Structures are given as C-alpha cells and as structure tokens.
Coordinates of C-alpha atoms and ligand atoms in Angstrom, one line a residue:
X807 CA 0.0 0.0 0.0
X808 CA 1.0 3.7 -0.7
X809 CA 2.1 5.7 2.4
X810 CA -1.0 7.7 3.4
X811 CA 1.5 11.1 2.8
X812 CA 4.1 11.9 0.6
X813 CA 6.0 15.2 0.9
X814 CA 8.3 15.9 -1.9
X815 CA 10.7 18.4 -1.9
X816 CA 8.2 20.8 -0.2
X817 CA 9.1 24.7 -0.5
X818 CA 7.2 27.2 0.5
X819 CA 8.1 31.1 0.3
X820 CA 5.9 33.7 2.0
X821 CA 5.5 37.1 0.6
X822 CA 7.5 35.8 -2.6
X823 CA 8.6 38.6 -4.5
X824 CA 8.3 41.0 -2.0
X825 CA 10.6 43.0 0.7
X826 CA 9.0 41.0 3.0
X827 CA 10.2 37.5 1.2
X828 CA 10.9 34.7 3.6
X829 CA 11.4 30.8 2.6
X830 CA 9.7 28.7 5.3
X831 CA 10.4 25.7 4.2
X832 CA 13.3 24.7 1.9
X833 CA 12.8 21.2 -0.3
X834 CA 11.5 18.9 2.6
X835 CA 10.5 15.6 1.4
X836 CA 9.6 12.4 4.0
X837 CA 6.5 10.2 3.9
X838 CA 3.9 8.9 6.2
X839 CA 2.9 5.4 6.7
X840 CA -0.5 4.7 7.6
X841 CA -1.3 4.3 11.7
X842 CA 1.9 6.2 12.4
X843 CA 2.3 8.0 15.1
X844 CA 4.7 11.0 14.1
X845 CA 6.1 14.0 16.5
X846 CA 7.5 16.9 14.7
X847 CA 10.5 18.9 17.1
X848 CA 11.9 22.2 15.9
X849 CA 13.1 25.7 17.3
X850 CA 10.3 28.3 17.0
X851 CA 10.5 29.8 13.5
X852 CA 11.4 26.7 11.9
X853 CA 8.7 26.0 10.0
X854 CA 6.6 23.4 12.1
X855 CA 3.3 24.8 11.8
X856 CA 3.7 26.4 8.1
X857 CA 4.3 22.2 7.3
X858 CA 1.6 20.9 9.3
X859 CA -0.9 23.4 7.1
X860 CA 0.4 21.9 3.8
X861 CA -0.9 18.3 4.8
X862 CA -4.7 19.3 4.2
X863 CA -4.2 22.1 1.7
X864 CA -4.2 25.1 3.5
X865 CA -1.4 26.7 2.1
X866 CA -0.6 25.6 -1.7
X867 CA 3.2 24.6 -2.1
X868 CA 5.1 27.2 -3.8
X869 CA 7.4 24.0 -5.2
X870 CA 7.2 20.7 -4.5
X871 CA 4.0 18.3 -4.0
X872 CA 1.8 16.6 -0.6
X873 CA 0.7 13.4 -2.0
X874 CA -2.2 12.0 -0.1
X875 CA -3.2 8.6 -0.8
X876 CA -1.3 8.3 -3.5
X877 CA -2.6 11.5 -5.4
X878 CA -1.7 14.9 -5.1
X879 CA -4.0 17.2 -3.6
X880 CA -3.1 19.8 -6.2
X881 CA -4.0 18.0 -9.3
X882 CA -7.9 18.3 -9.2
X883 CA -10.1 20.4 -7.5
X884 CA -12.1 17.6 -5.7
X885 CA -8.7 16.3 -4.4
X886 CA -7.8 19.7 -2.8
X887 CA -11.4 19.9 -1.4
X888 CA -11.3 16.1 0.3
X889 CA -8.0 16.8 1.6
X890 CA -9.5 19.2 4.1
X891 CA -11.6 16.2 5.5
X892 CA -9.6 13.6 4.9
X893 CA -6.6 15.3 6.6
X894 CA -7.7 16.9 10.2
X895 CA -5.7 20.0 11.5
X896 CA -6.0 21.5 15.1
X897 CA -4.1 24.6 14.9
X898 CA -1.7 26.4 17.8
X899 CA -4.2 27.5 20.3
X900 CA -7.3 26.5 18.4
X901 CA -9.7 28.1 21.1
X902 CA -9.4 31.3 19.3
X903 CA -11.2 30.0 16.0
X904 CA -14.7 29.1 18.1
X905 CA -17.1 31.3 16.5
X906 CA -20.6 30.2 16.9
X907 CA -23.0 31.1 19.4
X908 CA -23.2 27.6 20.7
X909 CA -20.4 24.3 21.5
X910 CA -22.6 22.4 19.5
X911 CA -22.7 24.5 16.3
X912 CA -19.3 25.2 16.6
X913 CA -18.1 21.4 16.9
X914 CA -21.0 20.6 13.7
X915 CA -19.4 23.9 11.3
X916 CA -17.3 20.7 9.8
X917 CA -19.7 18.0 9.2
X918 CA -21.6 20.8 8.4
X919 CA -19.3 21.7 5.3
X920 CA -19.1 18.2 4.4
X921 CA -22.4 18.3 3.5
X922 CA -23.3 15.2 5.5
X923 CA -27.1 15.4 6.3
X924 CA -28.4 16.6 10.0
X925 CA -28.8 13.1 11.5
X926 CA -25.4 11.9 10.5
X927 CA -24.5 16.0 11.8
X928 CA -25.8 15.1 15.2
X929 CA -24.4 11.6 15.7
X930 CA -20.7 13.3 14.9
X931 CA -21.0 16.1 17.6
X932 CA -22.5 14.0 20.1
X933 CA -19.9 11.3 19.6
X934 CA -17.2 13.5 19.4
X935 CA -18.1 15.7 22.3
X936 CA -18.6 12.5 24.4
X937 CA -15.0 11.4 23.3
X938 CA -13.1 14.8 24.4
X939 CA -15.2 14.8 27.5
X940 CA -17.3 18.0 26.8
X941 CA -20.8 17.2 28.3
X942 CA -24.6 17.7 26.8
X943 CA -25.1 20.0 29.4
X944 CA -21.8 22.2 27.8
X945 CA -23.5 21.7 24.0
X946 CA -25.8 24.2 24.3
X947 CA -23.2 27.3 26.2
X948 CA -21.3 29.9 24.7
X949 CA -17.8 28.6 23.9
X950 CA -16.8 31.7 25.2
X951 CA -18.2 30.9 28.9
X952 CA -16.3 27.6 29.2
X953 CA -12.4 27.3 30.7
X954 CA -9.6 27.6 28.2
X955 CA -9.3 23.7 28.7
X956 CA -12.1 23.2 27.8
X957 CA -12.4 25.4 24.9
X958 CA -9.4 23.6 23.7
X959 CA -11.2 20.5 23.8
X960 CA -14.2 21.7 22.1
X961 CA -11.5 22.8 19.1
X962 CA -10.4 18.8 18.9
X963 CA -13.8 17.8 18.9
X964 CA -14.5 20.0 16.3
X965 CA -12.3 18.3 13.9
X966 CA -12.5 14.9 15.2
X967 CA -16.0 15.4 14.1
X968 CA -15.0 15.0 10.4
X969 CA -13.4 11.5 11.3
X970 CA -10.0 12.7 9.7
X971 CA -7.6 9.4 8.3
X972 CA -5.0 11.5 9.3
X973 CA -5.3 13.8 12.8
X974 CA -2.4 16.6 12.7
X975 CA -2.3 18.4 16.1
X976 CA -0.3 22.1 16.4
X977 CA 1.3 21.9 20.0
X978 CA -2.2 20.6 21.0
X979 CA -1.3 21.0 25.0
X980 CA 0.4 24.6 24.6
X981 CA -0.6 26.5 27.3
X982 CA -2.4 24.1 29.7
X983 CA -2.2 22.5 33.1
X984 CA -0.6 18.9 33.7
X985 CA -4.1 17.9 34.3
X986 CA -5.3 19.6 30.7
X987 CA -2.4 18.3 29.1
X988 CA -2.6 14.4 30.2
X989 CA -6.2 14.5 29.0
X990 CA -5.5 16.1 25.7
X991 CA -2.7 13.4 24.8
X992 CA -4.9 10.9 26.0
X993 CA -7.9 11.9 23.6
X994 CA -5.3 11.5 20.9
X995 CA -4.3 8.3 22.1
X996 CA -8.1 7.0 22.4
X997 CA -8.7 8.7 18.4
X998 CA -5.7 7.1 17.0
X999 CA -6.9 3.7 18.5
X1000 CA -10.9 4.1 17.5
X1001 CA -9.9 5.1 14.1
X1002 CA -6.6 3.7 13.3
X1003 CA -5.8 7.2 12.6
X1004 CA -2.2 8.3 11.5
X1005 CA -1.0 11.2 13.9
X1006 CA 1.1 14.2 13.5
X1007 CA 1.7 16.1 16.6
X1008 CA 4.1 19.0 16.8
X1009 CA 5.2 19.2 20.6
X1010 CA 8.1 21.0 22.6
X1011 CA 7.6 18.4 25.3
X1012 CA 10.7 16.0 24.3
X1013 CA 9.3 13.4 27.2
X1014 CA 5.8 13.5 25.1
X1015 CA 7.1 13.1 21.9
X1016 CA 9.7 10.5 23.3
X1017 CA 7.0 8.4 25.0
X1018 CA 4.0 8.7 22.4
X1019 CA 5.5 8.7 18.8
X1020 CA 7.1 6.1 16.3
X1021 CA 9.2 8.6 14.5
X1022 CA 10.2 12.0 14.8
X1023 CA 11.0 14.6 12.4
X1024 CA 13.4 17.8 13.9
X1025 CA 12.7 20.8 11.7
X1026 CA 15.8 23.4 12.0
X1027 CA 15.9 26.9 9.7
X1028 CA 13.2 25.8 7.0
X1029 CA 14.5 22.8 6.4
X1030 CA 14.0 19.1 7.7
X1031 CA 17.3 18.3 9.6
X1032 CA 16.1 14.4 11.2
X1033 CA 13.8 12.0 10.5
X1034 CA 14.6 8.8 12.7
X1035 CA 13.0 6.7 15.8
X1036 CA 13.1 8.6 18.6
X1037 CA 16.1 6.5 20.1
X1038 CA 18.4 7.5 17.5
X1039 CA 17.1 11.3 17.2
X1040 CA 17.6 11.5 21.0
X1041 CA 21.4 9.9 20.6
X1042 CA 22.2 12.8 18.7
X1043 CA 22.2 15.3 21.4
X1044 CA 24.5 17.6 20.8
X1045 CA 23.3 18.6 17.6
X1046 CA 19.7 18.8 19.2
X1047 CA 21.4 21.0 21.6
X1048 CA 22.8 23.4 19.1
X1049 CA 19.4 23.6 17.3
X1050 CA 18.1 25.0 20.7
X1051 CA 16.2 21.7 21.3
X1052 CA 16.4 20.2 24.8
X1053 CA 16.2 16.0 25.5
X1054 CA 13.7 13.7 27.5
X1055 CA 14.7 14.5 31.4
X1056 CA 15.4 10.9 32.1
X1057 CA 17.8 10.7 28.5
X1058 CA 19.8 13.8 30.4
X1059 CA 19.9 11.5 33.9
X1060 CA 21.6 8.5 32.0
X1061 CA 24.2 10.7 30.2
X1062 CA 25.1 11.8 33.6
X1063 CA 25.3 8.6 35.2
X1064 CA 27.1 7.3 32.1
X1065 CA 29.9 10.3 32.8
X1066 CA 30.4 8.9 36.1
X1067 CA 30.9 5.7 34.7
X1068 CA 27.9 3.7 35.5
X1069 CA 27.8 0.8 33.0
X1070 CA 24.1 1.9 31.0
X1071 CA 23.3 2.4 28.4
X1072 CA 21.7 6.2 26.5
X1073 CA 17.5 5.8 26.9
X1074 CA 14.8 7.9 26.2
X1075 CA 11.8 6.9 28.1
X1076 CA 10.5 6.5 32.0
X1077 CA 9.7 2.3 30.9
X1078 CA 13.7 2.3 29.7
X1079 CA 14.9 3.6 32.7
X1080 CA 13.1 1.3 35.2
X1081 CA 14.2 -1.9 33.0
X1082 CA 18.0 -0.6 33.4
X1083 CA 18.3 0.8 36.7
X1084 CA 16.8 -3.2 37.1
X1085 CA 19.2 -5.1 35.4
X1086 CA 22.0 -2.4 37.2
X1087 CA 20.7 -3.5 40.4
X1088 CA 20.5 -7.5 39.4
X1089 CA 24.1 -7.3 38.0
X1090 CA 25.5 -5.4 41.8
X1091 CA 23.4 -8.2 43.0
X1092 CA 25.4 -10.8 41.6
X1093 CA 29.0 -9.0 42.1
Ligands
ADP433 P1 7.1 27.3 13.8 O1 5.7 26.8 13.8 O2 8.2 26.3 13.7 O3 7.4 28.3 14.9 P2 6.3 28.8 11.4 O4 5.9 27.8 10.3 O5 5.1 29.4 12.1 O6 7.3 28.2 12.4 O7 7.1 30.0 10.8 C1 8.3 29.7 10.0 C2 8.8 31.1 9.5 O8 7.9 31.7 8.6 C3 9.0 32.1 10.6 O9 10.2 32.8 10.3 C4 7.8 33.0 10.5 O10 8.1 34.3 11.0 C5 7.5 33.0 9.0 N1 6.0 33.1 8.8 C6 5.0 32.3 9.3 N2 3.8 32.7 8.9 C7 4.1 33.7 8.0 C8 3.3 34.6 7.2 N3 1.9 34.4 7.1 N4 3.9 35.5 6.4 C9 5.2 35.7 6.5 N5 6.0 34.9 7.2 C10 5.5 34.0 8.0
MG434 MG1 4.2 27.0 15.1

C-alpha cells in the first residue's frame, strides 16, 4: 500500500517577490505510513506549523507536491477539497477559531461543510463531544463561557468530528495544566486507536514526543534536519542542543550517570529507565 503522505521536496516562500520574502520551508520531502504516530520537534520559527498546514491544503506549495493517498492534492479540485476532510488540523491555540453562538454549532461547522445530512451531523458532535469529555449539558453554552481547557477540547472535537484518516495536532497542549495536558494526549491516544488514525503532533515536550510517537521529524531553519526513531534522534544530542532543542529528562539522567561511569546504556523513556536501573541493580546483585 502507498504511504498515506508523501512530501516531496516541499518549499514554500511567504511574501515571494516582495521585501518582505521569507522561505519557510526549503525542499522537505519524507513520507507517512499509515497508523503512524509521528512528532515533529523544531526551534520556533522553523517551519513546524507552516508544514503541518500543507498536509490538508491550507497553504498551496510554492514548489514541490503533498501526496495523499497516492494522489496529489493539487492536481484536481475535488482532491484539494477532500484533503481538508480527509486530513484533520488542530491549529496552535485552536480556542481562538470558536465562532458560533453555541459548543454544539461550533463542533458541527465541519460535518456541516461536508455536506453530510443533520442526523449523521448530530451523531458526529455527540460522539465527538462525548469522546473529548465535553458534556450535553456544555453543548448548548457559549464557547466563550467555558475554561480555556475546555475550549481547547471543544477545538479537537471540532475536527475529530469529520473522522480525519490523518489527525495533525499544532502543540495541542500549549498553554495548559498537567491535568489539561494528560487529558489532551490521552484523547489522541483513544482517536488514533478508534480510528486507526495516523498522527502528527508538533510538541516541545521531548518526554511526550519520546513516549508517544514512532518517528520523529526535527525541523531546524526551513528545512527538515532528522527524520529517525526517537532513540536515535535523542542519541544525537548535541546537535539537538545546538538547534536550541532540549532531551527527554530521564535521557539527560543517563548521560550523567554514564559520565560517572555507571555501565548503562543512553534511553529515552520513563519504561527504559526502570528496565535498566533493574538489570544495574540485578548485576550489583550478583557481584
Ligand atoms: P514554527 O511553527 O516552527 O514556529 P512557522 O511555520 O510558524 O514556524 O514560521 C516559519 C517562518 O515563517 C518564521 O520565520 C515565521 O516568521 C514565518 N512566517 C510564518 N507565517 C508567516 C506569514 N503568514 N507571512 C510571512 N512569514 C510567515
Ligand atoms: Mg508553530
């Protein structure tokens, strides 16, 4: 089977031509298989978010092609306009783009546009609601009376209400408590599961992205610098360093305790450094 995403050799220039000219992305190509779990890394200004809004067609490529499915999006009209379904995008701080009068209108605006008819309308919001935790009480409020968390998770229910293949996520838990945050990753969790989505979350959390995703890709200056396992991205930490990216807390731990010269080995998640500090304790055991 195709990947469900192809990027190939992706540029895209804002403001082309004018004073005001800036490349954002410089010939990135990588692909996307589908059920992935993907976490994109990067130093603000590196073109994170101006990538994640070329996967449904938001912005048009100034060079360079996003192959969905095999076809790409650009080609044919209908194409362009099912990518925007097909492909689901929560933008940074997606509480600023409720509108309606109501939760319930806001999370239906896209079913609405998918021209599904109202029973098949109500099902999705109800469903979806019910998934992020937003109540039938909360349907019928203002989204502007309810708590930025939960305006947040009105915003994901919004799009998970289109039943995207692919569920791309703009720092999704910017902003929040640990509470807000530990409920938001789980909602992508339960949605990947349900739907054997394919996620892309862009995160400056290097302990989410290390414990959640199957591959990571580090964006640095426009241009795509990694694309490896988190393992092997997280080995390579001094050049994460000089991008002005950090490492998972309990990654930084083992270096130390390697530099002191404890026999383990570089890790990357909590579940890795229970297993070692284990068989460290079995093998002083045994001495
Ligand atoms: P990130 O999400 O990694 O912080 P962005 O994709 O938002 O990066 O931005 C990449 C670069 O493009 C930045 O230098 C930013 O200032 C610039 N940029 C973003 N949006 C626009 C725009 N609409 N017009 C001009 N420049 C932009
Ligand atoms: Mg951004």
């Amino acid at each position: 089977m195709a990947p469900i995403l192809e990027i190939k050799d992706l540029t895209h220039v804002y403001s082309a031509g004018t004073p005001f000219e800036h490349t954002a992305l410089n010939h990135v190509s990588f692909s996307v298989e589908r059920g992935e779990f993907i976490g994109i890394i990067g130093h603000t200004g590196s073109g994170k978010s101006t990538l994640m809004q070329h996967m449904n067609g938001l912005l048009k490529p100034t060079s360079g092609s996003v192959v969905l499915d095999g076809k790409d999006i650009w080609s044919d009209k209908i194409l362009t306009r099912q990518a925007r379904f097909r492909v689901g995008l929560v933008f940074q701080y997606p509480e600023y783009q409720l509108f309606e009068e109501t939760v319930y209108k806001d999370i239906a605006f896209g079913p609405k546009n998918m021209g599904l008819d109202a029973k098949e309308i109500d099902r999705r919001v109800r469903e979806s609601a019910d998934f992020v935790g937003v109540t039938p009480e909360q349907l019928e409020v203002s989204p502007f009376d309810l708590s930025g968390g939960q305006k947040r998770r009105v915003a994901i229910a919004g799009v998970i209400a289109m039943e995207p293949e692919v569920l791309i996520l703009d720092e999704p838990t910017a902003g929040l408590d640990p509470i807000g945050r530990a409920e938001i990753l789980e909602n992508i969790e339960r949605y990947r599961k349900a739907k054997n989505a394919t996620i892309m979350m862009v995160s400056h959390s290097m302990n989410d992205v290390a414990r959640l995703t199957d591959r990571l890709l580090v964006m640095n200056h426009a241009e795509l610098a990694m694309d490896a396992v988190p393992g092997e991205v997280f080995r390579r930490t001094d050049e994460l360093l000089e991008m002005g990216l950090d490492i998972p807390d309990v990654t930084r731990v083992f270096l130390r305790l390697r530099e002191l010269g404890l026999p383990v080995e570089p890790i990357y998640t909590m579940e890795q450094a229970i297993s070692a500090l284990r068989q460290l304790k079995e093998g002083a055991a045994h001495a």
